[in-house]
PDB file of C-alpha atoms in Angstrom:
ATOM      1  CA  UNK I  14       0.000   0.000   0.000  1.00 83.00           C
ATOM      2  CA  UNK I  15       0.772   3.352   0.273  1.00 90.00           C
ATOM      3  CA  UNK I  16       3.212   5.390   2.398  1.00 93.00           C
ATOM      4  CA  UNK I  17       3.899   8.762   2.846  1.00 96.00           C
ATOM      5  CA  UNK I  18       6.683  10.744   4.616  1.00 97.00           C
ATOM      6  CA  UNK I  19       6.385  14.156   5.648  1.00 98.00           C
ATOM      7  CA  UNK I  20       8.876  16.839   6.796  1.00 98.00           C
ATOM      8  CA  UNK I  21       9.900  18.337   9.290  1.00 98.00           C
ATOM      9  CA  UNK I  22       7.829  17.226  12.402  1.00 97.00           C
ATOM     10  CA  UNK I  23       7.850  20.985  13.477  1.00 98.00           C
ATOM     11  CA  UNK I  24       8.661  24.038  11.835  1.00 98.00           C
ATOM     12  CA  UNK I  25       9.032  27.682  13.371  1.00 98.00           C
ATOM     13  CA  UNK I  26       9.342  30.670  11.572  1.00 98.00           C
ATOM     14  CA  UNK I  27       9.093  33.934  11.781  1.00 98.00           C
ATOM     15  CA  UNK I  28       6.041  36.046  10.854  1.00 98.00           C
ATOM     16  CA  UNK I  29       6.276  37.246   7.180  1.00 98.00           C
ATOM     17  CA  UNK I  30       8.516  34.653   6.158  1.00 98.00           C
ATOM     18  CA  UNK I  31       7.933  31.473   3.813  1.00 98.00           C
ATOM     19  CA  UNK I  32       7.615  27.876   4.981  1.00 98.00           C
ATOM     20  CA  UNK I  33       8.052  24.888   3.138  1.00 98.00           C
ATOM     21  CA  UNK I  34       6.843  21.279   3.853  1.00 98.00           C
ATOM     22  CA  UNK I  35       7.977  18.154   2.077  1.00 98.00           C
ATOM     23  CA  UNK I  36       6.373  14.891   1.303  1.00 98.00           C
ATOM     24  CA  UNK I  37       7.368  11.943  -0.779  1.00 98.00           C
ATOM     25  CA  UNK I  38       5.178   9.311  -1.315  1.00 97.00           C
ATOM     26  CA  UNK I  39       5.769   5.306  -2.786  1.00 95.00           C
ATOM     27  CA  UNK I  40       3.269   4.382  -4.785  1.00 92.00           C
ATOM     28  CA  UNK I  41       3.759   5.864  -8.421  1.00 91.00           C
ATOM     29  CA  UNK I  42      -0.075   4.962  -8.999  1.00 89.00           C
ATOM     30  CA  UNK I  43      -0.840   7.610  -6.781  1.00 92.00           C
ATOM     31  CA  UNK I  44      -2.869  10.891  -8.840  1.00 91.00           C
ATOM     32  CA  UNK I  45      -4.317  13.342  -5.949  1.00 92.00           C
ATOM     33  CA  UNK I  46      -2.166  14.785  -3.262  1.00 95.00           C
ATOM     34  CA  UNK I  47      -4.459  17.061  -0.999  1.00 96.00           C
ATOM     35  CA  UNK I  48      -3.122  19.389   1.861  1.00 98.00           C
ATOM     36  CA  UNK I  49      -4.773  19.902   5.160  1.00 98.00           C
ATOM     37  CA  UNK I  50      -4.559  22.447   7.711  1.00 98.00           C
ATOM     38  CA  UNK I  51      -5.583  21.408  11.763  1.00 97.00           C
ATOM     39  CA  UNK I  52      -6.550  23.451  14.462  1.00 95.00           C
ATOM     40  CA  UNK I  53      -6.567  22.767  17.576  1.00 91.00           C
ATOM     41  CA  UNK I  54      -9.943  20.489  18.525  1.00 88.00           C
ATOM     42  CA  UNK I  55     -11.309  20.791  15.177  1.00 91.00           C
ATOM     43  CA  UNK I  56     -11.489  18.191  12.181  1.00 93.00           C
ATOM     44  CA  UNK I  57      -8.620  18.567   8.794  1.00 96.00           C
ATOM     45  CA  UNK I  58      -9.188  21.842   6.317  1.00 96.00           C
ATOM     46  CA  UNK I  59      -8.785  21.357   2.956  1.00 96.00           C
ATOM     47  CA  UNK I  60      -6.409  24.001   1.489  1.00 97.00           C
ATOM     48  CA  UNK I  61      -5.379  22.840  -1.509  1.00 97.00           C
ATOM     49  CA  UNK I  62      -5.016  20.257  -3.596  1.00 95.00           C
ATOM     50  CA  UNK I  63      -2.945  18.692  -7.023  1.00 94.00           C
ATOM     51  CA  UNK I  64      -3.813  16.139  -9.364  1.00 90.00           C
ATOM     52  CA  UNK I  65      -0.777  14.181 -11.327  1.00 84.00           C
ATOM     53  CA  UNK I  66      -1.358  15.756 -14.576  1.00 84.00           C
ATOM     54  CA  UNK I  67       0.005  19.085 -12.801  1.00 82.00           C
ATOM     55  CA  UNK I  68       3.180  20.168 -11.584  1.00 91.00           C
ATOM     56  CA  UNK I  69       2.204  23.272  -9.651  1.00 95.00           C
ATOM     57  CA  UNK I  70      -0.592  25.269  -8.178  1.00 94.00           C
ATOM     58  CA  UNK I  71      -1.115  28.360  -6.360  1.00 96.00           C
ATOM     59  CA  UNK I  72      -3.680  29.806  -4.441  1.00 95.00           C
ATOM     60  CA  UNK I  73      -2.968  33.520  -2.986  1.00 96.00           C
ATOM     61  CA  UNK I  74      -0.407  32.971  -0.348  1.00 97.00           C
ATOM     62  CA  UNK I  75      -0.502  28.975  -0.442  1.00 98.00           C
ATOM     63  CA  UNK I  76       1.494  27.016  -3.430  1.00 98.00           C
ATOM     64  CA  UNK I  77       1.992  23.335  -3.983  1.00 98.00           C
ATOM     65  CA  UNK I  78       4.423  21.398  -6.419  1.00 97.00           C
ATOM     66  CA  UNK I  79       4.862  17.835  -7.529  1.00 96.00           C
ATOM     67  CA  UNK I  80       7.482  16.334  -8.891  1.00 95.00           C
ATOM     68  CA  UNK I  81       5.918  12.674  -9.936  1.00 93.00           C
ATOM     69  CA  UNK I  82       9.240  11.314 -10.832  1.00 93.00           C
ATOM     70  CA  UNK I  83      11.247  11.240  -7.763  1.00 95.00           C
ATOM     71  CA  UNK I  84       7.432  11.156  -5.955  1.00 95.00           C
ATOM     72  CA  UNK I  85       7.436  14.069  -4.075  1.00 95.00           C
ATOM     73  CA  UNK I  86       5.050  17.034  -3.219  1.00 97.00           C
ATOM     74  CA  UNK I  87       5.381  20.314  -1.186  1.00 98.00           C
ATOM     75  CA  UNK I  88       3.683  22.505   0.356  1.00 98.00           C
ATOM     76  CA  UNK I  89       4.854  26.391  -0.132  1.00 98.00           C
ATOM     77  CA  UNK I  90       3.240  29.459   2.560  1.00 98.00           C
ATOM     78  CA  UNK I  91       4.564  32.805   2.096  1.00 98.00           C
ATOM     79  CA  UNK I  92       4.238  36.113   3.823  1.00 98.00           C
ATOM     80  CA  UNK I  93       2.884  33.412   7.321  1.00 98.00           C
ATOM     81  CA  UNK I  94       0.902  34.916   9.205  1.00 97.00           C
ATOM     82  CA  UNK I  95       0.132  34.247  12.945  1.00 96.00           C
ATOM     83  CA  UNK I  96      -3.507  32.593  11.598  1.00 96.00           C
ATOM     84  CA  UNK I  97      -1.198  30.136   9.545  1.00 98.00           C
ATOM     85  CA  UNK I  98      -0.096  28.559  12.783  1.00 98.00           C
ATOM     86  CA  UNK I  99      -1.796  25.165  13.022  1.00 98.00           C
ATOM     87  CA  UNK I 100      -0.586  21.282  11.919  1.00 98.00           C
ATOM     88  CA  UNK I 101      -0.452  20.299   8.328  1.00 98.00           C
ATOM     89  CA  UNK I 102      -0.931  17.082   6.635  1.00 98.00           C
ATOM     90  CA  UNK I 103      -0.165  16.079   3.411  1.00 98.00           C
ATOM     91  CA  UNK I 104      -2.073  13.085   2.117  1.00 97.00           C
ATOM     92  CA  UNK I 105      -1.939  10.670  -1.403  1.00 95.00           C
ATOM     93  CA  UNK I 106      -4.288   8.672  -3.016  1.00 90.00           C
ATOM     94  CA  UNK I 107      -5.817   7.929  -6.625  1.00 74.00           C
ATOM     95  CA  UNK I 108      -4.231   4.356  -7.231  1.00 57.00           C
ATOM     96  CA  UNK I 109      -7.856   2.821  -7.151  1.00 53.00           C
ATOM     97  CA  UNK I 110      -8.594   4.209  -9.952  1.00 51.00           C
ATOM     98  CA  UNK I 111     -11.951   6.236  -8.288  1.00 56.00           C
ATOM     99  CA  UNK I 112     -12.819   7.746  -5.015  1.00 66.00           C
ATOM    100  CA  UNK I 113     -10.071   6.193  -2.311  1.00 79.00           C
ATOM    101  CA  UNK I 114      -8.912   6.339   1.178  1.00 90.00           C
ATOM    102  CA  UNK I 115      -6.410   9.080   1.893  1.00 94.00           C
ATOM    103  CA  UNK I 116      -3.080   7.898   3.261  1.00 94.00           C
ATOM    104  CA  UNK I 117      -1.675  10.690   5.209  1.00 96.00           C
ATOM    105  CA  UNK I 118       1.533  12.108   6.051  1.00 97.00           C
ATOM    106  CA  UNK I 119       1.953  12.434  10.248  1.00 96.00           C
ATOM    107  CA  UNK I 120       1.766  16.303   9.847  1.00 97.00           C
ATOM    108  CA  UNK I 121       4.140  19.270  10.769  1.00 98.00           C
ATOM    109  CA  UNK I 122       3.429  21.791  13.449  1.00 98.00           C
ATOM    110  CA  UNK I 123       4.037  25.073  11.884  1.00 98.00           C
ATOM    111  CA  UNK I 124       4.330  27.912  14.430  1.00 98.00           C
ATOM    112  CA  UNK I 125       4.441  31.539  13.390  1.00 97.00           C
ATOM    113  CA  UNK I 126       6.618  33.523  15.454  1.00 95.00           C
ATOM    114  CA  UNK I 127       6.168  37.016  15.882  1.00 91.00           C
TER     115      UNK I 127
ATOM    116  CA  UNK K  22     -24.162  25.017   3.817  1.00 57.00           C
ATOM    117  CA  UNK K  23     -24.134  23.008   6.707  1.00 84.00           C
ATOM    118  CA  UNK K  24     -20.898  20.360   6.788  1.00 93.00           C
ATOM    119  CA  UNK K  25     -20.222  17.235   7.557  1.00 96.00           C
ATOM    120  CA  UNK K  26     -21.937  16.373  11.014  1.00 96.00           C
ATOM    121  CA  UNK K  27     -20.924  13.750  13.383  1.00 97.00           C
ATOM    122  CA  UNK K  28     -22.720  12.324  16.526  1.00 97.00           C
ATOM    123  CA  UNK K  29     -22.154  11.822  19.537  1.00 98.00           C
ATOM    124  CA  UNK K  30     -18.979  14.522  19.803  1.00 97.00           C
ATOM    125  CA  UNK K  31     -17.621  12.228  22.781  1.00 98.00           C
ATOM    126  CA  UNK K  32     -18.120   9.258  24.260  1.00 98.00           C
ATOM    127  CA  UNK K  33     -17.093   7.390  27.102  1.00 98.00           C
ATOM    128  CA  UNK K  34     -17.793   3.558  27.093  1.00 98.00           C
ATOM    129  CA  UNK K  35     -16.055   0.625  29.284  1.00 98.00           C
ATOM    130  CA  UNK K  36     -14.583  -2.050  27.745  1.00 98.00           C
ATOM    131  CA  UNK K  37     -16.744  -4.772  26.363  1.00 98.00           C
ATOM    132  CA  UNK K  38     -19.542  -2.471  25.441  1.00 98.00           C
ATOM    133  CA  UNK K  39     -20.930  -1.664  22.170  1.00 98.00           C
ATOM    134  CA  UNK K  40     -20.593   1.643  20.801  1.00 98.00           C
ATOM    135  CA  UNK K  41     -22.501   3.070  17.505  1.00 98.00           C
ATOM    136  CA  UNK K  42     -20.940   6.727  15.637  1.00 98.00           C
ATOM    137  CA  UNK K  43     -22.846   8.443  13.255  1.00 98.00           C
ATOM    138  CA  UNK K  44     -21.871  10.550  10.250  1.00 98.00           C
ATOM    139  CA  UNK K  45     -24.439  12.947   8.266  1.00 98.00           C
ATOM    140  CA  UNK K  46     -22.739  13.663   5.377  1.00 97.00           C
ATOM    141  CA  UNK K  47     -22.833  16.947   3.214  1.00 96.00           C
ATOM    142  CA  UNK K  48     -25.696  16.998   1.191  1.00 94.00           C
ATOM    143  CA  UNK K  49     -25.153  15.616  -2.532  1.00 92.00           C
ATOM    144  CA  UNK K  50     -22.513  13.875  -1.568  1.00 94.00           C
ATOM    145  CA  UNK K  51     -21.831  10.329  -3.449  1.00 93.00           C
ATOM    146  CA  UNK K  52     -19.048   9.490  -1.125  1.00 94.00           C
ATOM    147  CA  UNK K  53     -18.291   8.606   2.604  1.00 96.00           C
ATOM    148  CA  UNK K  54     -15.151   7.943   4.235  1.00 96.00           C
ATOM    149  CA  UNK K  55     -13.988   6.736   7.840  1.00 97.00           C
ATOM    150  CA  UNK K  56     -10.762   7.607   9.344  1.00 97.00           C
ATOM    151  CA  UNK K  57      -9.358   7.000  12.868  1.00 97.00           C
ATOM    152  CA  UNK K  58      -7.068   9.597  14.278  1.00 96.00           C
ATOM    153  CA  UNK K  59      -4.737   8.967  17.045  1.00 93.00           C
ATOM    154  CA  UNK K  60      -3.382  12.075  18.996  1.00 89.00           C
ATOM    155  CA  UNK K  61      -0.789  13.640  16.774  1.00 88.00           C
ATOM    156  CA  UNK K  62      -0.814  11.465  14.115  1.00 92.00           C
ATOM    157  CA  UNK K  63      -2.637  11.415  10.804  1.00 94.00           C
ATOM    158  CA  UNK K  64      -6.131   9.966   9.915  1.00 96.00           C
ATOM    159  CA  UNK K  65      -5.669   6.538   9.240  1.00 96.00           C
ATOM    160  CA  UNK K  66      -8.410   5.063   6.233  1.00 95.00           C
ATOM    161  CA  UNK K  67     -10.797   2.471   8.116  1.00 96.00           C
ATOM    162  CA  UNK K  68     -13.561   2.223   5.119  1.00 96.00           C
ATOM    163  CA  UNK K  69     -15.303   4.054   2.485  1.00 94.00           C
ATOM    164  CA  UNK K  70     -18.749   3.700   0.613  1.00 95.00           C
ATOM    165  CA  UNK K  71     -20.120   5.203  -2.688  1.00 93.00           C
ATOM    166  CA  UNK K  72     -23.823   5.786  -2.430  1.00 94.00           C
ATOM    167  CA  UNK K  73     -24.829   2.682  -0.129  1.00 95.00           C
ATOM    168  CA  UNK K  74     -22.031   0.283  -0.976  1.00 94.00           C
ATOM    169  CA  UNK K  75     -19.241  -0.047   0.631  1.00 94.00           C
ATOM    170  CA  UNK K  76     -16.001   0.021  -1.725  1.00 91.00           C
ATOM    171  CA  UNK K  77     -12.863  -0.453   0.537  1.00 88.00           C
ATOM    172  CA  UNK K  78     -13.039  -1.915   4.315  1.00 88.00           C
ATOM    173  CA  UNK K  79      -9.389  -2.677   4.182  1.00 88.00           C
ATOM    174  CA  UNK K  80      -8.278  -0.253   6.910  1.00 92.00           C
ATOM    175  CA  UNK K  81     -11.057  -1.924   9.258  1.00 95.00           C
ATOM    176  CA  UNK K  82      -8.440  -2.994  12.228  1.00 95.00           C
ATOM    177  CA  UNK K  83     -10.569  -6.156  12.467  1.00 95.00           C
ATOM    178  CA  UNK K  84     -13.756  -8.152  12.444  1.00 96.00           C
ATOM    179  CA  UNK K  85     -15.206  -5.700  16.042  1.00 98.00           C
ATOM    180  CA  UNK K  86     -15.106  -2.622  13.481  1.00 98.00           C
ATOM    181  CA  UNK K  87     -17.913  -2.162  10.914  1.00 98.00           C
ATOM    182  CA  UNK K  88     -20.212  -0.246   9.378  1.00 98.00           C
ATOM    183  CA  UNK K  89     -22.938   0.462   7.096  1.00 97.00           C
ATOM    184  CA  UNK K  90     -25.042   3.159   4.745  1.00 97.00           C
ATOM    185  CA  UNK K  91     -28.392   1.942   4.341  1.00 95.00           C
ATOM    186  CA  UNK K  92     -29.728   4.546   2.404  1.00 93.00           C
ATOM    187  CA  UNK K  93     -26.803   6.412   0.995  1.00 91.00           C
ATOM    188  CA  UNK K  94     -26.731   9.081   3.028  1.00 94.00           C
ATOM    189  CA  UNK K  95     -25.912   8.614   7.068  1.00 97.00           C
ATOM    190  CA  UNK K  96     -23.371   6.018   8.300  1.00 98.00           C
ATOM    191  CA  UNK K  97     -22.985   4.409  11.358  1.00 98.00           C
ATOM    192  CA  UNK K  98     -19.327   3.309  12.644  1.00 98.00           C
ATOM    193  CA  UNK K  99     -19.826   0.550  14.987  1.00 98.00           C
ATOM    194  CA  UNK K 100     -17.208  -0.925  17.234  1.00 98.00           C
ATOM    195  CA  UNK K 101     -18.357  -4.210  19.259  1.00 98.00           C
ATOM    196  CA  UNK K 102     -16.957  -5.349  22.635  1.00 98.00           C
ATOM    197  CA  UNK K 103     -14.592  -2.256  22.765  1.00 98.00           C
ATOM    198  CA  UNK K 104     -11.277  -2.584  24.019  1.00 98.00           C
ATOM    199  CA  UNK K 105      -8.912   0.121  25.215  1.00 97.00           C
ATOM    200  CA  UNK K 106      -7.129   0.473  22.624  1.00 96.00           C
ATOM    201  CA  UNK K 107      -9.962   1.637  20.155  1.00 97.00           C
ATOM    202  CA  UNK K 108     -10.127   4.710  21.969  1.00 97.00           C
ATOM    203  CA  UNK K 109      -9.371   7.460  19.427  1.00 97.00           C
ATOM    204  CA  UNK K 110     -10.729  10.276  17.370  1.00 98.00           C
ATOM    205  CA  UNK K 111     -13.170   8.709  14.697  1.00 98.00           C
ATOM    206  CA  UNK K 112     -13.368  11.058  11.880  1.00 98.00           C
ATOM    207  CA  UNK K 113     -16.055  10.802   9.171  1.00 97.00           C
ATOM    208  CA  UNK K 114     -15.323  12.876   5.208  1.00 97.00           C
ATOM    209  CA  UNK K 115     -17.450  13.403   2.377  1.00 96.00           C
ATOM    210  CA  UNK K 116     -16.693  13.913  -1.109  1.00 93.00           C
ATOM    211  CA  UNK K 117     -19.074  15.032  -4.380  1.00 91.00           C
ATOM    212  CA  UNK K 118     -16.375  13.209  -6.610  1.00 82.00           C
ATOM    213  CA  UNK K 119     -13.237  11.144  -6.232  1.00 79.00           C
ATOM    214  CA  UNK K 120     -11.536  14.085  -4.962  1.00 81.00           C
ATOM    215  CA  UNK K 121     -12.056  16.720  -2.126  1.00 90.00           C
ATOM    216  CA  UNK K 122     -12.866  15.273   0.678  1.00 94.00           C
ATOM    217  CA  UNK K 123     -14.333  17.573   3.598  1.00 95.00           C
ATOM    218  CA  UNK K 124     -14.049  16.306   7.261  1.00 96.00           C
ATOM    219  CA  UNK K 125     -16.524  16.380  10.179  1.00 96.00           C
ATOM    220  CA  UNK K 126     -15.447  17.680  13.616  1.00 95.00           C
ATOM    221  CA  UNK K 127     -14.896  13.839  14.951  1.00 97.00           C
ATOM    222  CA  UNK K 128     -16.196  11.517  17.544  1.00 98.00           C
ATOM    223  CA  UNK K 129     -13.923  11.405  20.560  1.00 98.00           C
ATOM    224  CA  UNK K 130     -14.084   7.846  22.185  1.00 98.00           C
ATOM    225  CA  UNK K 131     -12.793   6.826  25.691  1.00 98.00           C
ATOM    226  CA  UNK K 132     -12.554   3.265  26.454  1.00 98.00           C
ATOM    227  CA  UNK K 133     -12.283   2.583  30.181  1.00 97.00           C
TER     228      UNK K 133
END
């Protein structure tokens, strides 16, 4: 099945910087990669999302890439903001062919300093 | 529009007990999924049903874990003789299409 790997556990930065967050994932059948943002006591937010046929996508502040040959995705934030402090997940899926379980990264704690 | 519900928001059960979670889905929505979220971790897949059948149980941990969507619409998560260890956040997601898939606020259960 699938696995995906997600980087780093935790990352700080300071308010009005970027911050990056990497995944790589194992199964090249793979076609959706979705991102999530988690606050505290509440269920995943969908932020953004990339299908396989695309190699980038951006949405205001918020920008993923794929690279499908060396299977990995990232997540790009710039200008954070102190709202944009909250855990992200990354997640794969699409290898069924259809609708399909995500398999999901074990998220990164981003904290805006600031 | 409303989102995806999910009922009860906690529940606290001893071991060997029975326990039923419900999902409303967003309306229109073809697809249902289950996940099980430990704390920071993840969701983990448990199942996932288009319309009333269910397509993929393969993340079920075992034969105490099922569930069902009689009518296409709500789904019930049921967990038989509970043990400790099943004690988690139970998320429930709904997607229009293959894609896009909105989660519910969770069930939190507590096995004693």
């Amino acid at each position: 099945g699938e696995n995906v790997e997600q980087h780093p556990s935790t990352l700080s930065v300071q308010e009005g910087d970027s911050a990056v967050i990497k995944c790589t994932y194992s199964d090249s059948a793979s076609n959706y990669f979705p991102w999530y943002k988690q606050e505290l006591g509440k269920g995943p937010q969908l932020i953004i999302d990339i299908r396989s046929n695309v190699g980038e996508k951006k949405d205001q502040r918020i920008a993923v890439t794929l690279n499908k040959t060396a299977k990995h995705f990232s997540l790009h934030i710039t200008e954070t903001q102190p709202e944009d402090s909250a855990v992200y997940f990354c997640a794969a899926s699409g290898s069924g062919g259809g609708a399909d379980g995500l398999t999901f990264g074990k998220g990164t704690h981003l904290i805006i300093q600031p | 529009g409303a989102g995806v519900s999910q009922s009860p928001r906690y529940k606290v059960t001893k071991r060997g007990q029975d326990v039923a979670l419900r999902c409303d889905p967003i309306s229109g929505h073809v697809s249902l999924y289950w996940y099980r979220q430990a704390l920071g971790q993840g969701p983990e897949f448990l199942t996932y049903f288009n319309y009333e059948a269910q397509q993929d149980k393969s993340g079920l941990p075992n034969d105490r874990f099922s569930a069902e969507r009689p009518e296409g619409s709500i789904s019930t998560l049921t967990i038989q003789r509970t043990e400790q260890r099943d004690s988690a956040m139970y998320r429930c997601a709904s997607s229009f299409g293959p894609d896009e898939q909105y989660f519910g606020p969770g069930t939190r259960l507590t096995v004693t």
